[in-house]
Amino acid sequence: SGFCMASAFQMAFNKEQYYDKVTIPSLLLWGTKDPTHEKTNMTGIDVYFPNGRLVYFEQSSHFPMLEEPDKFLTEILQFYKP
């Protein structure tokens, strides 16, 4: 997923070197209460994905699909909408 890819790149690589090479549509989903990844880690990351969109889940930690399922589903369906 975009979330896992972004996390892996952020931890292992210089983001400016790799993120802008991701040109496919990308949906970045972020639980702001995630204790393992601070919100500041994702702030501004969407500028590195030319066709990306960052969505914050304010009531979620690491599992927004479980903690905010309605919003999660809405965002996924909107992303795949033709």
Short mmCIF file of C-alpha atoms in Angstrom, two decimals:
data_model
loop_
_atom_site.label_atom_id
_atom_site.label_comp_id
_atom_site.label_asym_id
_atom_site.label_seq_id
_atom_site.Cartn_x
_atom_site.Cartn_y
_atom_site.Cartn_z
CA SER A 1 0.00 0.00 0.00
CA GLY A 2 1.02 3.64 -0.30
CA PHE A 3 1.26 3.89 3.48
CA CYS A 4 3.72 0.99 3.76
CA MET A 5 5.75 2.19 0.81
CA ALA A 6 5.98 5.71 2.20
CA SER A 7 7.04 4.45 5.61
CA ALA A 8 9.70 2.17 4.15
CA PHE A 9 11.11 4.91 1.95
CA GLN A 10 11.10 7.42 4.77
CA MET A 11 13.02 5.12 7.09
CA ALA A 12 15.50 3.74 4.56
CA PHE A 13 16.06 6.39 1.88
CA ASN A 14 16.42 10.06 1.17
CA LYS A 15 12.80 10.90 0.32
CA GLU A 16 13.66 13.67 -2.12
CA GLN A 17 15.62 11.14 -4.16
CA TYR A 18 12.79 8.62 -4.57
CA TYR A 19 9.33 9.99 -3.87
CA ASP A 20 9.02 12.17 -6.95
CA LYS A 21 9.63 9.09 -9.10
CA VAL A 22 6.27 7.67 -8.01
CA THR A 23 4.04 9.04 -10.74
CA ILE A 24 1.07 6.69 -10.44
CA PRO A 25 -1.95 7.87 -8.45
CA SER A 26 -1.18 7.30 -4.77
CA LEU A 27 -3.38 7.47 -1.72
CA LEU A 28 -1.44 8.03 1.51
CA LEU A 29 -3.49 7.19 4.62
CA TRP A 30 -2.17 8.27 7.99
CA GLY A 31 -3.47 7.68 11.51
CA THR A 32 -2.36 10.74 13.47
CA LYS A 33 -2.34 8.90 16.81
CA ASP A 34 0.07 6.21 15.61
CA PRO A 35 2.63 5.80 18.41
CA THR A 36 5.26 4.41 16.04
CA HIS A 37 5.11 7.20 13.46
CA GLU A 38 4.62 10.84 14.39
CA LYS A 39 2.36 13.08 12.33
CA THR A 40 5.32 15.33 11.57
CA ASN A 41 6.86 12.44 9.61
CA MET A 42 4.10 12.77 7.03
CA THR A 43 3.58 16.52 7.00
CA GLY A 44 4.30 17.70 3.47
CA ILE A 45 5.02 14.24 2.09
CA ASP A 46 2.27 14.61 -0.52
CA VAL A 47 4.35 17.16 -2.43
CA TYR A 48 6.74 14.34 -3.34
CA PHE A 49 3.97 12.37 -5.02
CA PRO A 50 2.83 14.33 -8.09
CA ASN A 51 -0.37 12.29 -8.31
CA GLY A 52 -0.76 11.64 -4.61
CA ARG A 53 -3.17 12.65 -1.91
CA LEU A 54 -2.55 12.49 1.84
CA VAL A 55 -5.51 11.80 4.12
CA TYR A 56 -5.20 12.13 7.89
CA PHE A 57 -7.29 9.97 10.22
CA GLU A 58 -7.49 12.08 13.36
CA GLN A 59 -9.08 9.38 15.54
CA SER A 60 -6.80 6.52 14.43
CA SER A 61 -3.46 5.07 15.34
CA HIS A 62 -1.84 2.40 13.17
CA PHE A 63 -5.06 0.82 11.88
CA PRO A 64 -7.42 3.45 10.42
CA MET A 65 -9.27 0.73 8.52
CA LEU A 66 -10.41 -0.66 11.89
CA GLU A 67 -10.61 2.54 13.92
CA GLU A 68 -12.42 4.74 11.38
CA PRO A 69 -13.89 2.21 8.94
CA ASP A 70 -16.52 4.52 7.43
CA LYS A 71 -14.03 7.25 6.59
CA PHE A 72 -11.51 4.67 5.38
CA LEU A 73 -14.02 3.09 3.01
CA THR A 74 -15.15 6.49 1.75
CA GLU A 75 -11.56 7.49 0.94
CA ILE A 76 -10.80 4.18 -0.80
CA LEU A 77 -13.96 4.32 -2.91
CA GLN A 78 -13.32 7.96 -3.83
CA PHE A 79 -9.75 7.11 -4.83
CA TYR A 80 -10.87 4.32 -7.18
CA LYS A 81 -13.82 6.24 -8.57
CA PRO A 82 -13.46 6.73 -12.34
#
